[in-house]
Tab-separated table of C-alpha atoms in Angstrom:
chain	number	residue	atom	x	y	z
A	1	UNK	CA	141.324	78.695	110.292
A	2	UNK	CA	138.611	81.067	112.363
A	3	UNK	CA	135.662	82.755	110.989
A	4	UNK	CA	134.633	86.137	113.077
A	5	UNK	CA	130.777	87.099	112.717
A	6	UNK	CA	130.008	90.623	111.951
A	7	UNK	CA	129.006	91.012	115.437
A	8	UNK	CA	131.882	89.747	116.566
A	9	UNK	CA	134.390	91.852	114.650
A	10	UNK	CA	132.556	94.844	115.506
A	11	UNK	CA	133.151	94.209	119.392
A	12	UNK	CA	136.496	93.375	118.619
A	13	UNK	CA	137.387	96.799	116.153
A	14	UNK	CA	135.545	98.775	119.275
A	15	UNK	CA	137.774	97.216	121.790
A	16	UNK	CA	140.303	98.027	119.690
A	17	UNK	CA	139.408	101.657	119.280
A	18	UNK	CA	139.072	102.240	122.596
A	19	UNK	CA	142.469	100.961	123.602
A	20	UNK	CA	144.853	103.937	124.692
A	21	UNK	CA	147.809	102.780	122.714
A	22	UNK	CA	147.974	101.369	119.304
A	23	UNK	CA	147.860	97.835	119.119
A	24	UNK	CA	148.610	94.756	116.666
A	25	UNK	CA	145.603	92.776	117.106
A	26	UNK	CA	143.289	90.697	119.316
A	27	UNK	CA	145.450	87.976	120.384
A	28	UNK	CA	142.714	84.844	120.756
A	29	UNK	CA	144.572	81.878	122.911
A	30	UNK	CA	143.570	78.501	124.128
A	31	UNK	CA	144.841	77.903	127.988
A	32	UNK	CA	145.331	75.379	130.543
A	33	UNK	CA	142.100	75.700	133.317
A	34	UNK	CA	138.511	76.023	132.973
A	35	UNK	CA	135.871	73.715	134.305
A	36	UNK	CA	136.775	71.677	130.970
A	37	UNK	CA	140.617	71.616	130.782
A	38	UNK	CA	141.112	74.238	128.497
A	39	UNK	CA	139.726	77.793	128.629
A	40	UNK	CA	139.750	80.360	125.917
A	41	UNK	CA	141.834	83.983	126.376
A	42	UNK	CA	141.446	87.155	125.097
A	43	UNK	CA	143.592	90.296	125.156
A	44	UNK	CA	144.861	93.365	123.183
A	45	UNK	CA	148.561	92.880	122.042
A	46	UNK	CA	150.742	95.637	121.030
A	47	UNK	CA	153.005	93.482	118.862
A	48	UNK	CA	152.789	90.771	116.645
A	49	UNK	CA	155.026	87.842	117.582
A	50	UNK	CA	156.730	86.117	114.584
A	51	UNK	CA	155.295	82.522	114.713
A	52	UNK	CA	151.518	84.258	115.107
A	53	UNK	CA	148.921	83.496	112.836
A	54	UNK	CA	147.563	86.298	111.456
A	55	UNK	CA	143.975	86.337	110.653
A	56	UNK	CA	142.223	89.656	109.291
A	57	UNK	CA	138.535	89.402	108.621
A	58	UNK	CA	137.445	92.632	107.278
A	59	UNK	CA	140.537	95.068	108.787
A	60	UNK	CA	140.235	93.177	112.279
A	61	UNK	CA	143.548	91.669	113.165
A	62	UNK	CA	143.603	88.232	115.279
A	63	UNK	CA	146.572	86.746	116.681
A	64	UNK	CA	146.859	83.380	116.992
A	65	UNK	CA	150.133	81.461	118.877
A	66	UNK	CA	151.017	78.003	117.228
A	67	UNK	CA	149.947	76.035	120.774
A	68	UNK	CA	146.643	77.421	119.974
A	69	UNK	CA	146.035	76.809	116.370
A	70	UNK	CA	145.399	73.555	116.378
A	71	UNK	CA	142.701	73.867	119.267
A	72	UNK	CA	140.661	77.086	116.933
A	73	UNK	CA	141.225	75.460	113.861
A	74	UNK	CA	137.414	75.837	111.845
A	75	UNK	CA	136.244	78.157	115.098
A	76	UNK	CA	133.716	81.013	114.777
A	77	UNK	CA	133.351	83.236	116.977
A	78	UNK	CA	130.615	85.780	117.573
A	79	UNK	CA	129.589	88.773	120.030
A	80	UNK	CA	125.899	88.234	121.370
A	81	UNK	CA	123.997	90.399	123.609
A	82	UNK	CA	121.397	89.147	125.729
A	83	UNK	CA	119.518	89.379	129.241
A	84	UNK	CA	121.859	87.107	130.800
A	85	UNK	CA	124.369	89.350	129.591
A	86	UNK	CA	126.877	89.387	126.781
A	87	UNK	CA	130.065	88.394	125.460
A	88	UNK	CA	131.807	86.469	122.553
A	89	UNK	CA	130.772	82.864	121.725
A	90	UNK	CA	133.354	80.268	120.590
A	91	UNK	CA	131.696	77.742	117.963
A	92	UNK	CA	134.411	75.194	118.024
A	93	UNK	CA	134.533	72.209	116.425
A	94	UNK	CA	137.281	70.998	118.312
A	95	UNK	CA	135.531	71.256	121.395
A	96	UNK	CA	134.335	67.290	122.572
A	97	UNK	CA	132.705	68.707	125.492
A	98	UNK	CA	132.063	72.379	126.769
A	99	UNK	CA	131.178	73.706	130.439
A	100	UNK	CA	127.873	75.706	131.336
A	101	UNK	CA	130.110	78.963	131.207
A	102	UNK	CA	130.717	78.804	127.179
A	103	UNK	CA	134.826	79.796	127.890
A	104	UNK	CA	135.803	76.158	129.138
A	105	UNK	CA	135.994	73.001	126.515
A	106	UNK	CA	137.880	69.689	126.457
């Protein structure tokens, strides 16, 4: 379904760590907006909701709603640090085109 790169679930786990309550997972969400339509979301979720997929990729916990599954299906993602910055990296598939920004696809 989605493939996390070592980077990646290292980011994630510290994120994770560093939260101030304990939490279920990273929920990972495809959205309305975005230069190309559709914009990726990230955020730490302190419950698991029944109909989420549940992806864990080495003791990392992603969430995944059903609306959003079909849109990550065969995604990786990874964590990349750079002098433009850095940030996670969606490899998708799905995606028929993508904006400049890397969080925005159609």
């Amino acid at each position: 379904m989605l493939e996390l790169t070592q980077s990646a679930r290292e980011a994630i786990q510290a994120a994770i760590d560093g939260a101030d309550q304990k939490v279920a997972g990273l929920r990972i969400l495809v959205q309305d907006g975005g230069c190309a339509g559709l914009k990726y979301g990230m955020a730490l979720e302190l419950d698991q909701q029944e109909d989420d997929a549940v992806i864990n990729s080495d003791g990392v916990v992603v969430l995944i709603d059903p609306a959003s599954q079909p849109h990550l299906a065969g995604t990786t993602i990874d964590y990349v640090t750079s002098l433009e910055g850095s940030g996670f990296v969606f490899n998708n598939p799905n995606a028929s085109q993508s904006c400049g920004c890397g969080k925005s696809f159609s």
